[in-house]
Amino acid sequence: MGITKAVIPVAGRGTRLLPATKSQPKEMLPIGRKPIVQYVVEELAEAGLDNILFVTGRKKRSIEDHFDYNPELGDISPGDNALSHLSMFYIRQANQQGLGDAISYAEKFVGDDSFAVALGDSVIRSGSHSSLLKRMMDIHQMEGAGATVAFMEVDEENVKKYGIAKPKGRAGASFEVEALIEKPLPSEAPSRLAVAARYVFDPVIFEALRRTPAGRKGELEITDAMSTLIKMGRKVIGVKLRKDEHRYDVGGFESYFKAFLDFALEDPEYGYMIRQYMRLKLHEV
Ligand code: G1P
């Protein structure tokens, strides 16, 4: 059976985006016309993932409101928008004890099914109609993997911001992962292949999470749970982003500004004007 369930963890504090995130979740910041989290939900819907669980926390209620039916804004019936066929569920993480802890809240929702995880602060854009998640789900099922993870190449100075893979042999478009390290120092990093915010898991990941100790920050890391999976004898497969697939991470202001500019420049109605405006501005500096 195909995979239809997805989990979006949105419980992070967003401290790197203060004061913009003082009273609103970072996932609700707009890039171009839509809040970040809407792009994520659209990506999941496009991949056939119709049952979505949000793992939320304090100050995240506006996400629920955003996907609600809103008659004042012209929604005539609960079924009249492009995302209305989706079933959305919400659960609150009690304490912010890491991404692994957040994902562990999905255990009952998932049951015996494999499922996808998409981090709510990262948008994946593709130049073609290929879907990264569909590709990952196909490979996951073909390989009978415990986990299938998206990776992108990053510069050496950025390996400390991500989970980094040690591939088994040469890393092609998809590859087996031998080990993973969360946020290594450049000198400890086994490669420059960084976890790119999309995952597919077999439910065995919950057992791996239970067997995994907290990491350096005292939080339960999903990266460490995948290392446990490998030790349990399950395969972890990496899938590389293609050249035309781009990941926008909205964790800090630099990447947020870049994402906003890219989306504004490509806006079908205003993109042209924004390009002209920017040309003018750039002449001034
Ligand atoms: C999390 C994961 C990390 C991954 C990153 C991708 O880190 O722990 O392995 O590479 O997301 O966005 P965070 O950005 O929450 O610190």
PDB file of C-alpha atoms and ligand atoms in Angstrom:
ATOM      1  CA  MET A   1       0.000   0.000   0.000  1.00  0.00           C
ATOM      2  CA  GLY A   2       1.195   3.525  -0.732  1.00  0.00           C
ATOM      3  CA  ILE A   3       2.291   5.909   1.998  1.00  0.00           C
ATOM      4  CA  THR A   4      -0.420   8.450   2.909  1.00  0.00           C
ATOM      5  CA  LYS A   5       0.609   9.776   6.326  1.00  0.00           C
ATOM      6  CA  ALA A   6       2.943  12.659   7.050  1.00  0.00           C
ATOM      7  CA  VAL A   7       4.154  14.464  10.141  1.00  0.00           C
ATOM      8  CA  ILE A   8       5.148  18.135  10.299  1.00  0.00           C
ATOM      9  CA  PRO A   9       7.048  19.065  13.461  1.00  0.00           C
ATOM     10  CA  VAL A  10       6.418  22.746  14.187  1.00  0.00           C
ATOM     11  CA  ALA A  11       7.226  22.892  17.879  1.00  0.00           C
ATOM     12  CA  GLY A  12      10.596  24.724  17.641  1.00  0.00           C
ATOM     13  CA  ARG A  13      11.033  28.023  19.482  1.00  0.00           C
ATOM     14  CA  GLY A  14      12.246  30.093  16.511  1.00  0.00           C
ATOM     15  CA  THR A  15      14.715  32.013  18.695  1.00  0.00           C
ATOM     16  CA  ARG A  16      17.003  32.789  15.748  1.00  0.00           C
ATOM     17  CA  LEU A  17      14.176  34.830  14.194  1.00  0.00           C
ATOM     18  CA  LEU A  18      13.333  37.037  17.167  1.00  0.00           C
ATOM     19  CA  PRO A  19      11.615  39.483  17.413  1.00  0.00           C
ATOM     20  CA  ALA A  20       9.644  38.365  14.302  1.00  0.00           C
ATOM     21  CA  THR A  21       8.725  35.170  16.138  1.00  0.00           C
ATOM     22  CA  LYS A  22       7.976  36.707  19.527  1.00  0.00           C
ATOM     23  CA  SER A  23       4.256  36.011  19.310  1.00  0.00           C
ATOM     24  CA  GLN A  24       3.884  34.004  16.109  1.00  0.00           C
ATOM     25  CA  PRO A  25       5.388  30.746  14.869  1.00  0.00           C
ATOM     26  CA  LYS A  26       8.232  30.988  12.346  1.00  0.00           C
ATOM     27  CA  GLU A  27       6.279  28.559  10.153  1.00  0.00           C
ATOM     28  CA  MET A  28       3.669  31.321   9.664  1.00  0.00           C
ATOM     29  CA  LEU A  29       6.153  33.905   8.364  1.00  0.00           C
ATOM     30  CA  PRO A  30       5.342  34.590   4.720  1.00  0.00           C
ATOM     31  CA  ILE A  31       7.671  33.927   1.841  1.00  0.00           C
ATOM     32  CA  GLY A  32       6.143  35.642  -1.148  1.00  0.00           C
ATOM     33  CA  ARG A  33       2.378  35.347  -0.755  1.00  0.00           C
ATOM     34  CA  LYS A  34       2.026  32.367   1.528  1.00  0.00           C
ATOM     35  CA  PRO A  35       3.167  31.341   4.973  1.00  0.00           C
ATOM     36  CA  ILE A  36       6.053  28.875   4.920  1.00  0.00           C
ATOM     37  CA  VAL A  37       3.983  26.021   6.310  1.00  0.00           C
ATOM     38  CA  GLN A  38       1.493  26.261   3.440  1.00  0.00           C
ATOM     39  CA  TYR A  39       4.210  25.428   0.906  1.00  0.00           C
ATOM     40  CA  VAL A  40       5.104  22.400   3.034  1.00  0.00           C
ATOM     41  CA  VAL A  41       1.491  21.193   3.169  1.00  0.00           C
ATOM     42  CA  GLU A  42       1.113  21.709  -0.600  1.00  0.00           C
ATOM     43  CA  GLU A  43       4.261  19.661  -1.207  1.00  0.00           C
ATOM     44  CA  LEU A  44       2.858  16.816   0.915  1.00  0.00           C
ATOM     45  CA  ALA A  45      -0.541  16.954  -0.807  1.00  0.00           C
ATOM     46  CA  GLU A  46       1.176  16.824  -4.200  1.00  0.00           C
ATOM     47  CA  ALA A  47       2.975  13.639  -3.127  1.00  0.00           C
ATOM     48  CA  GLY A  48      -0.358  12.019  -2.150  1.00  0.00           C
ATOM     49  CA  LEU A  49       0.188  12.449   1.601  1.00  0.00           C
ATOM     50  CA  ASP A  50      -3.371  13.256   2.636  1.00  0.00           C
ATOM     51  CA  ASN A  51      -3.225  12.635   6.383  1.00  0.00           C
ATOM     52  CA  ILE A  52      -1.098  15.195   8.141  1.00  0.00           C
ATOM     53  CA  LEU A  53      -0.185  15.392  11.819  1.00  0.00           C
ATOM     54  CA  PHE A  54       1.307  18.634  13.150  1.00  0.00           C
ATOM     55  CA  VAL A  55       3.376  18.296  16.294  1.00  0.00           C
ATOM     56  CA  THR A  56       2.877  21.727  17.817  1.00  0.00           C
ATOM     57  CA  GLY A  57       3.802  23.607  20.956  1.00  0.00           C
ATOM     58  CA  ARG A  58       3.196  26.913  22.665  1.00  0.00           C
ATOM     59  CA  LYS A  59       2.247  29.869  20.417  1.00  0.00           C
ATOM     60  CA  LYS A  60       1.538  27.646  17.405  1.00  0.00           C
ATOM     61  CA  ARG A  61      -2.248  27.900  17.362  1.00  0.00           C
ATOM     62  CA  SER A  62      -2.305  30.219  14.350  1.00  0.00           C
ATOM     63  CA  ILE A  63      -1.163  27.284  12.181  1.00  0.00           C
ATOM     64  CA  GLU A  64      -4.388  25.472  13.018  1.00  0.00           C
ATOM     65  CA  ASP A  65      -6.386  28.637  12.250  1.00  0.00           C
ATOM     66  CA  HIS A  66      -4.601  29.058   8.938  1.00  0.00           C
ATOM     67  CA  PHE A  67      -5.781  25.692   7.634  1.00  0.00           C
ATOM     68  CA  ASP A  68      -9.273  26.119   9.021  1.00  0.00           C
ATOM     69  CA  TYR A  69     -12.358  26.915   6.979  1.00  0.00           C
ATOM     70  CA  ASN A  70     -12.862  30.695   7.081  1.00  0.00           C
ATOM     71  CA  PRO A  71     -16.228  32.011   5.848  1.00  0.00           C
ATOM     72  CA  GLU A  72     -15.237  35.678   6.432  1.00  0.00           C
ATOM     73  CA  LEU A  73     -12.536  35.307   3.790  1.00  0.00           C
ATOM     74  CA  GLY A  74     -14.867  33.806   1.237  1.00  0.00           C
ATOM     75  CA  ASP A  75     -14.571  30.080   1.943  1.00  0.00           C
ATOM     76  CA  ILE A  76     -18.120  29.070   1.041  1.00  0.00           C
ATOM     77  CA  SER A  77     -17.966  25.579   2.442  1.00  0.00           C
ATOM     78  CA  PRO A  78     -15.327  23.558   4.271  1.00  0.00           C
ATOM     79  CA  GLY A  79     -14.696  21.758   0.961  1.00  0.00           C
ATOM     80  CA  ASP A  80     -13.901  24.630  -1.369  1.00  0.00           C
ATOM     81  CA  ASN A  81     -10.136  24.991  -1.352  1.00  0.00           C
ATOM     82  CA  ALA A  82      -7.359  22.972  -2.948  1.00  0.00           C
ATOM     83  CA  LEU A  83      -6.241  21.507   0.378  1.00  0.00           C
ATOM     84  CA  SER A  84      -9.684  20.684   1.738  1.00  0.00           C
ATOM     85  CA  HIS A  85      -9.394  16.958   0.951  1.00  0.00           C
ATOM     86  CA  LEU A  86      -6.595  16.689   3.522  1.00  0.00           C
ATOM     87  CA  SER A  87      -7.196  15.391   7.028  1.00  0.00           C
ATOM     88  CA  MET A  88      -5.195  17.428   9.499  1.00  0.00           C
ATOM     89  CA  PHE A  89      -4.454  16.425  13.073  1.00  0.00           C
ATOM     90  CA  TYR A  90      -2.692  18.319  15.846  1.00  0.00           C
ATOM     91  CA  ILE A  91      -0.828  17.139  18.924  1.00  0.00           C
ATOM     92  CA  ARG A  92       1.185  19.229  21.379  1.00  0.00           C
ATOM     93  CA  GLN A  93       4.695  18.370  22.468  1.00  0.00           C
ATOM     94  CA  ALA A  94       4.816  18.743  26.271  1.00  0.00           C
ATOM     95  CA  ASN A  95       8.432  19.899  26.546  1.00  0.00           C
ATOM     96  CA  GLN A  96      10.758  20.930  23.764  1.00  0.00           C
ATOM     97  CA  GLN A  97      13.140  18.030  23.998  1.00  0.00           C
ATOM     98  CA  GLY A  98      14.349  17.795  20.437  1.00  0.00           C
ATOM     99  CA  LEU A  99      13.220  16.769  16.981  1.00  0.00           C
ATOM    100  CA  GLY A 100      13.382  13.064  17.867  1.00  0.00           C
ATOM    101  CA  ASP A 101      11.085  13.675  20.831  1.00  0.00           C
ATOM    102  CA  ALA A 102       8.666  15.637  18.614  1.00  0.00           C
ATOM    103  CA  ILE A 103       8.512  12.810  16.063  1.00  0.00           C
ATOM    104  CA  SER A 104       7.896  10.257  18.817  1.00  0.00           C
ATOM    105  CA  TYR A 105       4.487  11.938  19.382  1.00  0.00           C
ATOM    106  CA  ALA A 106       3.379  10.522  16.003  1.00  0.00           C
ATOM    107  CA  GLU A 107       3.492   6.881  17.113  1.00  0.00           C
ATOM    108  CA  LYS A 108      -0.264   6.369  17.612  1.00  0.00           C
ATOM    109  CA  PHE A 109      -1.166   8.337  14.480  1.00  0.00           C
ATOM    110  CA  VAL A 110       1.209   6.245  12.385  1.00  0.00           C
ATOM    111  CA  GLY A 111       0.281   2.759  13.646  1.00  0.00           C
ATOM    112  CA  ASP A 112       1.839   0.125  11.382  1.00  0.00           C
ATOM    113  CA  ASP A 113       2.323   2.373   8.351  1.00  0.00           C
ATOM    114  CA  SER A 114       5.469   3.936   6.933  1.00  0.00           C
ATOM    115  CA  PHE A 115       5.222   7.725   6.990  1.00  0.00           C
ATOM    116  CA  ALA A 116       6.932  10.903   5.808  1.00  0.00           C
ATOM    117  CA  VAL A 117       8.309  13.727   7.950  1.00  0.00           C
ATOM    118  CA  ALA A 118       8.692  17.266   6.569  1.00  0.00           C
ATOM    119  CA  LEU A 119      10.207  19.952   8.773  1.00  0.00           C
ATOM    120  CA  GLY A 120       7.819  22.901   8.909  1.00  0.00           C
ATOM    121  CA  ASP A 121      10.546  25.545   8.485  1.00  0.00           C
ATOM    122  CA  SER A 122      11.956  24.224   5.196  1.00  0.00           C
ATOM    123  CA  VAL A 123      10.522  24.616   1.727  1.00  0.00           C
ATOM    124  CA  ILE A 124      11.642  22.381  -1.128  1.00  0.00           C
ATOM    125  CA  ARG A 125      11.183  23.837  -4.581  1.00  0.00           C
ATOM    126  CA  SER A 126      11.608  21.952  -7.765  1.00  0.00           C
ATOM    127  CA  GLY A 127      12.158  23.388 -11.239  1.00  0.00           C
ATOM    128  CA  SER A 128      10.481  20.370 -12.835  1.00  0.00           C
ATOM    129  CA  HIS A 129       7.455  18.303 -11.903  1.00  0.00           C
ATOM    130  CA  SER A 130       9.526  15.690 -10.126  1.00  0.00           C
ATOM    131  CA  SER A 131       8.630  15.253  -6.489  1.00  0.00           C
ATOM    132  CA  LEU A 132      11.445  14.612  -4.051  1.00  0.00           C
ATOM    133  CA  LEU A 133       9.080  12.964  -1.568  1.00  0.00           C
ATOM    134  CA  LYS A 134       7.593  10.635  -4.188  1.00  0.00           C
ATOM    135  CA  ARG A 135      11.087   9.597  -5.229  1.00  0.00           C
ATOM    136  CA  MET A 136      12.019   9.002  -1.585  1.00  0.00           C
ATOM    137  CA  MET A 137       8.870   6.958  -0.888  1.00  0.00           C
ATOM    138  CA  ASP A 138       9.459   4.756  -3.952  1.00  0.00           C
ATOM    139  CA  ILE A 139      13.072   4.057  -2.977  1.00  0.00           C
ATOM    140  CA  HIS A 140      12.054   3.485   0.656  1.00  0.00           C
ATOM    141  CA  GLN A 141       9.541   0.814  -0.307  1.00  0.00           C
ATOM    142  CA  MET A 142      11.773  -0.797  -2.934  1.00  0.00           C
ATOM    143  CA  GLU A 143      14.683  -1.075  -0.478  1.00  0.00           C
ATOM    144  CA  GLY A 144      12.564  -2.064   2.533  1.00  0.00           C
ATOM    145  CA  ALA A 145      14.487   0.669   4.364  1.00  0.00           C
ATOM    146  CA  GLY A 146      14.116   1.644   8.031  1.00  0.00           C
ATOM    147  CA  ALA A 147      14.604   5.279   7.020  1.00  0.00           C
ATOM    148  CA  THR A 148      15.077   7.211   3.774  1.00  0.00           C
ATOM    149  CA  VAL A 149      16.472  10.709   4.091  1.00  0.00           C
ATOM    150  CA  ALA A 150      16.969  13.663   1.726  1.00  0.00           C
ATOM    151  CA  PHE A 151      20.496  15.089   1.526  1.00  0.00           C
ATOM    152  CA  MET A 152      22.035  18.185  -0.022  1.00  0.00           C
ATOM    153  CA  GLU A 153      25.683  19.207  -0.400  1.00  0.00           C
ATOM    154  CA  VAL A 154      26.719  22.096   1.876  1.00  0.00           C
ATOM    155  CA  ASP A 155      29.948  24.089   2.222  1.00  0.00           C
ATOM    156  CA  GLU A 156      32.422  22.951   4.828  1.00  0.00           C
ATOM    157  CA  GLU A 157      31.720  25.890   7.148  1.00  0.00           C
ATOM    158  CA  ASN A 158      28.032  24.902   7.235  1.00  0.00           C
ATOM    159  CA  VAL A 159      28.330  21.232   8.245  1.00  0.00           C
ATOM    160  CA  LYS A 160      27.964  22.273  11.897  1.00  0.00           C
ATOM    161  CA  LYS A 161      24.344  23.316  11.240  1.00  0.00           C
ATOM    162  CA  TYR A 162      23.087  19.933  10.002  1.00  0.00           C
ATOM    163  CA  GLY A 163      22.937  16.182  10.426  1.00  0.00           C
ATOM    164  CA  ILE A 164      25.781  14.840   8.249  1.00  0.00           C
ATOM    165  CA  ALA A 165      25.968  11.414   6.560  1.00  0.00           C
ATOM    166  CA  LYS A 166      28.808   9.014   6.175  1.00  0.00           C
ATOM    167  CA  PRO A 167      27.878   7.192   2.970  1.00  0.00           C
ATOM    168  CA  LYS A 168      28.757   3.554   2.447  1.00  0.00           C
ATOM    169  CA  GLY A 169      31.087   3.843  -0.555  1.00  0.00           C
ATOM    170  CA  ARG A 170      30.486   6.475  -3.230  1.00  0.00           C
ATOM    171  CA  ALA A 171      27.314   8.530  -2.844  1.00  0.00           C
ATOM    172  CA  GLY A 172      25.265   8.476  -6.072  1.00  0.00           C
ATOM    173  CA  ALA A 173      21.728   9.849  -6.574  1.00  0.00           C
ATOM    174  CA  SER A 174      20.696   7.418  -3.826  1.00  0.00           C
ATOM    175  CA  PHE A 175      23.059   5.612  -1.497  1.00  0.00           C
ATOM    176  CA  GLU A 176      23.246   3.572   1.674  1.00  0.00           C
ATOM    177  CA  VAL A 177      24.193   5.462   4.824  1.00  0.00           C
ATOM    178  CA  GLU A 178      26.786   3.912   7.111  1.00  0.00           C
ATOM    179  CA  ALA A 179      26.579   6.451   9.934  1.00  0.00           C
ATOM    180  CA  LEU A 180      25.174   9.888  10.768  1.00  0.00           C
ATOM    181  CA  ILE A 181      26.450  12.683  13.006  1.00  0.00           C
ATOM    182  CA  GLU A 182      24.326  15.586  14.235  1.00  0.00           C
ATOM    183  CA  LYS A 183      25.989  18.995  13.776  1.00  0.00           C
ATOM    184  CA  PRO A 184      29.644  17.878  13.683  1.00  0.00           C
ATOM    185  CA  LEU A 185      32.667  20.186  13.731  1.00  0.00           C
ATOM    186  CA  PRO A 186      34.108  20.500  10.213  1.00  0.00           C
ATOM    187  CA  SER A 187      37.064  18.370  11.352  1.00  0.00           C
ATOM    188  CA  GLU A 188      34.710  15.539  12.475  1.00  0.00           C
ATOM    189  CA  ALA A 189      32.380  15.622   9.447  1.00  0.00           C
ATOM    190  CA  PRO A 190      32.566  12.442   7.349  1.00  0.00           C
ATOM    191  CA  SER A 191      31.170  14.255   4.252  1.00  0.00           C
ATOM    192  CA  ARG A 192      29.385  17.455   3.254  1.00  0.00           C
ATOM    193  CA  LEU A 193      26.063  15.664   2.734  1.00  0.00           C
ATOM    194  CA  ALA A 194      23.541  17.380   5.013  1.00  0.00           C
ATOM    195  CA  VAL A 195      20.103  16.115   6.058  1.00  0.00           C
ATOM    196  CA  ALA A 196      17.667  18.253   4.048  1.00  0.00           C
ATOM    197  CA  ALA A 197      14.502  18.304   6.195  1.00  0.00           C
ATOM    198  CA  ARG A 198      12.588  15.459   4.495  1.00  0.00           C
ATOM    199  CA  TYR A 199      12.440  11.896   5.803  1.00  0.00           C
ATOM    200  CA  VAL A 200      10.486   8.665   5.260  1.00  0.00           C
ATOM    201  CA  PHE A 201      10.365   6.218   8.150  1.00  0.00           C
ATOM    202  CA  ASP A 202       9.248   2.689   8.891  1.00  0.00           C
ATOM    203  CA  PRO A 203       7.445   2.637  12.283  1.00  0.00           C
ATOM    204  CA  VAL A 204      10.529   0.831  13.670  1.00  0.00           C
ATOM    205  CA  ILE A 205      11.914   4.374  14.145  1.00  0.00           C
ATOM    206  CA  PHE A 206       9.855   4.647  17.370  1.00  0.00           C
ATOM    207  CA  GLU A 207      11.698   1.676  18.863  1.00  0.00           C
ATOM    208  CA  ALA A 208      14.990   3.236  17.723  1.00  0.00           C
ATOM    209  CA  LEU A 209      13.993   6.521  19.412  1.00  0.00           C
ATOM    210  CA  ARG A 210      13.311   4.687  22.678  1.00  0.00           C
ATOM    211  CA  ARG A 211      16.778   3.103  22.504  1.00  0.00           C
ATOM    212  CA  THR A 212      18.573   6.383  21.752  1.00  0.00           C
ATOM    213  CA  PRO A 213      20.109   8.544  24.504  1.00  0.00           C
ATOM    214  CA  ALA A 214      19.849  12.350  24.442  1.00  0.00           C
ATOM    215  CA  GLY A 215      22.500  14.154  22.389  1.00  0.00           C
ATOM    216  CA  ARG A 216      24.979  16.913  23.220  1.00  0.00           C
ATOM    217  CA  LYS A 217      22.290  19.553  23.855  1.00  0.00           C
ATOM    218  CA  GLY A 218      20.357  17.187  26.117  1.00  0.00           C
ATOM    219  CA  GLU A 219      17.750  16.748  23.359  1.00  0.00           C
ATOM    220  CA  LEU A 220      16.643  13.569  21.591  1.00  0.00           C
ATOM    221  CA  GLU A 221      17.947  13.853  18.011  1.00  0.00           C
ATOM    222  CA  ILE A 222      16.286  12.059  15.093  1.00  0.00           C
ATOM    223  CA  THR A 223      19.751  11.861  13.492  1.00  0.00           C
ATOM    224  CA  ASP A 224      20.991   9.786  16.458  1.00  0.00           C
ATOM    225  CA  ALA A 225      17.889   7.550  16.267  1.00  0.00           C
ATOM    226  CA  MET A 226      18.788   6.773  12.649  1.00  0.00           C
ATOM    227  CA  SER A 227      22.275   5.716  13.796  1.00  0.00           C
ATOM    228  CA  THR A 228      20.498   3.407  16.278  1.00  0.00           C
ATOM    229  CA  LEU A 229      18.418   2.037  13.376  1.00  0.00           C
ATOM    230  CA  ILE A 230      21.603   1.135  11.511  1.00  0.00           C
ATOM    231  CA  LYS A 231      22.928  -0.613  14.632  1.00  0.00           C
ATOM    232  CA  MET A 232      19.608  -2.506  14.831  1.00  0.00           C
ATOM    233  CA  GLY A 233      20.428  -3.886  11.374  1.00  0.00           C
ATOM    234  CA  ARG A 234      17.991  -1.704   9.395  1.00  0.00           C
ATOM    235  CA  LYS A 235      18.958   0.104   6.220  1.00  0.00           C
ATOM    236  CA  VAL A 236      19.095   3.901   6.064  1.00  0.00           C
ATOM    237  CA  ILE A 237      19.027   5.221   2.504  1.00  0.00           C
ATOM    238  CA  GLY A 238      20.067   8.701   1.385  1.00  0.00           C
ATOM    239  CA  VAL A 239      18.446  10.451  -1.589  1.00  0.00           C
ATOM    240  CA  LYS A 240      20.233  13.492  -2.992  1.00  0.00           C
ATOM    241  CA  LEU A 241      18.365  16.612  -4.040  1.00  0.00           C
ATOM    242  CA  ARG A 242      18.589  17.019  -7.813  1.00  0.00           C
ATOM    243  CA  LYS A 243      20.195  20.101  -9.366  1.00  0.00           C
ATOM    244  CA  ASP A 244      16.787  21.649  -9.985  1.00  0.00           C
ATOM    245  CA  GLU A 245      15.591  21.013  -6.422  1.00  0.00           C
ATOM    246  CA  HIS A 246      16.305  23.761  -3.959  1.00  0.00           C
ATOM    247  CA  ARG A 247      15.802  23.783  -0.233  1.00  0.00           C
ATOM    248  CA  TYR A 248      14.921  27.016   1.522  1.00  0.00           C
ATOM    249  CA  ASP A 249      15.568  26.820   5.207  1.00  0.00           C
ATOM    250  CA  VAL A 250      13.952  29.520   7.207  1.00  0.00           C
ATOM    251  CA  GLY A 251      15.870  28.982  10.421  1.00  0.00           C
ATOM    252  CA  GLY A 252      17.647  32.375  10.460  1.00  0.00           C
ATOM    253  CA  PHE A 253      17.325  35.838   8.909  1.00  0.00           C
ATOM    254  CA  GLU A 254      19.885  35.423   6.111  1.00  0.00           C
ATOM    255  CA  SER A 255      18.146  32.385   4.639  1.00  0.00           C
ATOM    256  CA  TYR A 256      14.710  33.875   5.343  1.00  0.00           C
ATOM    257  CA  PHE A 257      15.536  37.091   3.435  1.00  0.00           C
ATOM    258  CA  LYS A 258      16.941  35.094   0.511  1.00  0.00           C
ATOM    259  CA  ALA A 259      13.851  32.894   0.381  1.00  0.00           C
ATOM    260  CA  PHE A 260      11.516  35.883   0.479  1.00  0.00           C
ATOM    261  CA  LEU A 261      13.411  37.643  -2.318  1.00  0.00           C
ATOM    262  CA  ASP A 262      13.419  34.572  -4.559  1.00  0.00           C
ATOM    263  CA  PHE A 263       9.686  34.047  -4.169  1.00  0.00           C
ATOM    264  CA  ALA A 264       8.874  37.749  -4.593  1.00  0.00           C
ATOM    265  CA  LEU A 265      11.007  37.901  -7.760  1.00  0.00           C
ATOM    266  CA  GLU A 266       9.083  34.993  -9.223  1.00  0.00           C
ATOM    267  CA  ASP A 267       5.635  36.253  -8.314  1.00  0.00           C
ATOM    268  CA  PRO A 268       3.477  36.036 -11.455  1.00  0.00           C
ATOM    269  CA  GLU A 269       1.887  39.450 -10.876  1.00  0.00           C
ATOM    270  CA  TYR A 270       4.566  41.503  -9.113  1.00  0.00           C
ATOM    271  CA  GLY A 271       7.822  39.678  -9.959  1.00  0.00           C
ATOM    272  CA  TYR A 272       8.560  41.879 -12.953  1.00  0.00           C
ATOM    273  CA  MET A 273       8.143  45.087 -10.953  1.00  0.00           C
ATOM    274  CA  ILE A 274      10.218  43.764  -8.080  1.00  0.00           C
ATOM    275  CA  ARG A 275      13.020  42.852 -10.499  1.00  0.00           C
ATOM    276  CA  GLN A 276      12.997  46.398 -11.888  1.00  0.00           C
ATOM    277  CA  TYR A 277      12.948  47.864  -8.395  1.00  0.00           C
ATOM    278  CA  MET A 278      15.879  45.725  -7.322  1.00  0.00           C
ATOM    279  CA  ARG A 279      17.940  46.668 -10.378  1.00  0.00           C
ATOM    280  CA  LEU A 280      17.435  50.297  -9.418  1.00  0.00           C
ATOM    281  CA  LYS A 281      18.312  49.653  -5.795  1.00  0.00           C
ATOM    282  CA  LEU A 282      21.435  47.702  -6.692  1.00  0.00           C
ATOM    283  CA  HIS A 283      22.685  50.627  -8.785  1.00  0.00           C
ATOM    284  CA  GLU A 284      22.445  52.795  -5.686  1.00  0.00           C
ATOM    285  CA  VAL A 285      24.763  50.600  -3.549  1.00  0.00           C
TER     286      VAL A 285
HETATM  287  C1  G1P B   1      17.342  19.729  12.143  1.00  0.00           C
HETATM  288  C2  G1P B   1      18.028  18.356  12.225  1.00  0.00           C
HETATM  289  C3  G1P B   1      19.268  18.316  11.328  1.00  0.00           C
HETATM  290  C4  G1P B   1      18.855  18.681   9.906  1.00  0.00           C
HETATM  291  C5  G1P B   1      18.150  20.052   9.889  1.00  0.00           C
HETATM  292  C6  G1P B   1      17.594  20.310   8.504  1.00  0.00           C
HETATM  293  O1  G1P B   1      18.182  20.697  12.737  1.00  0.00           O
HETATM  294  O2  G1P B   1      18.376  18.095  13.578  1.00  0.00           O
HETATM  295  O3  G1P B   1      19.822  17.032  11.342  1.00  0.00           O
HETATM  296  O4  G1P B   1      19.993  18.700   9.054  1.00  0.00           O
HETATM  297  O5  G1P B   1      17.054  20.070  10.806  1.00  0.00           O
HETATM  298  O6  G1P B   1      16.864  21.487   8.473  1.00  0.00           O
HETATM  299  P1  G1P B   1      17.648  22.165  13.200  1.00  0.00           P
HETATM  300  O7  G1P B   1      17.626  22.996  11.964  1.00  0.00           O
HETATM  301  O8  G1P B   1      16.287  21.958  13.787  1.00  0.00           O
HETATM  302  O9  G1P B   1      18.658  22.637  14.194  1.00  0.00           O
END
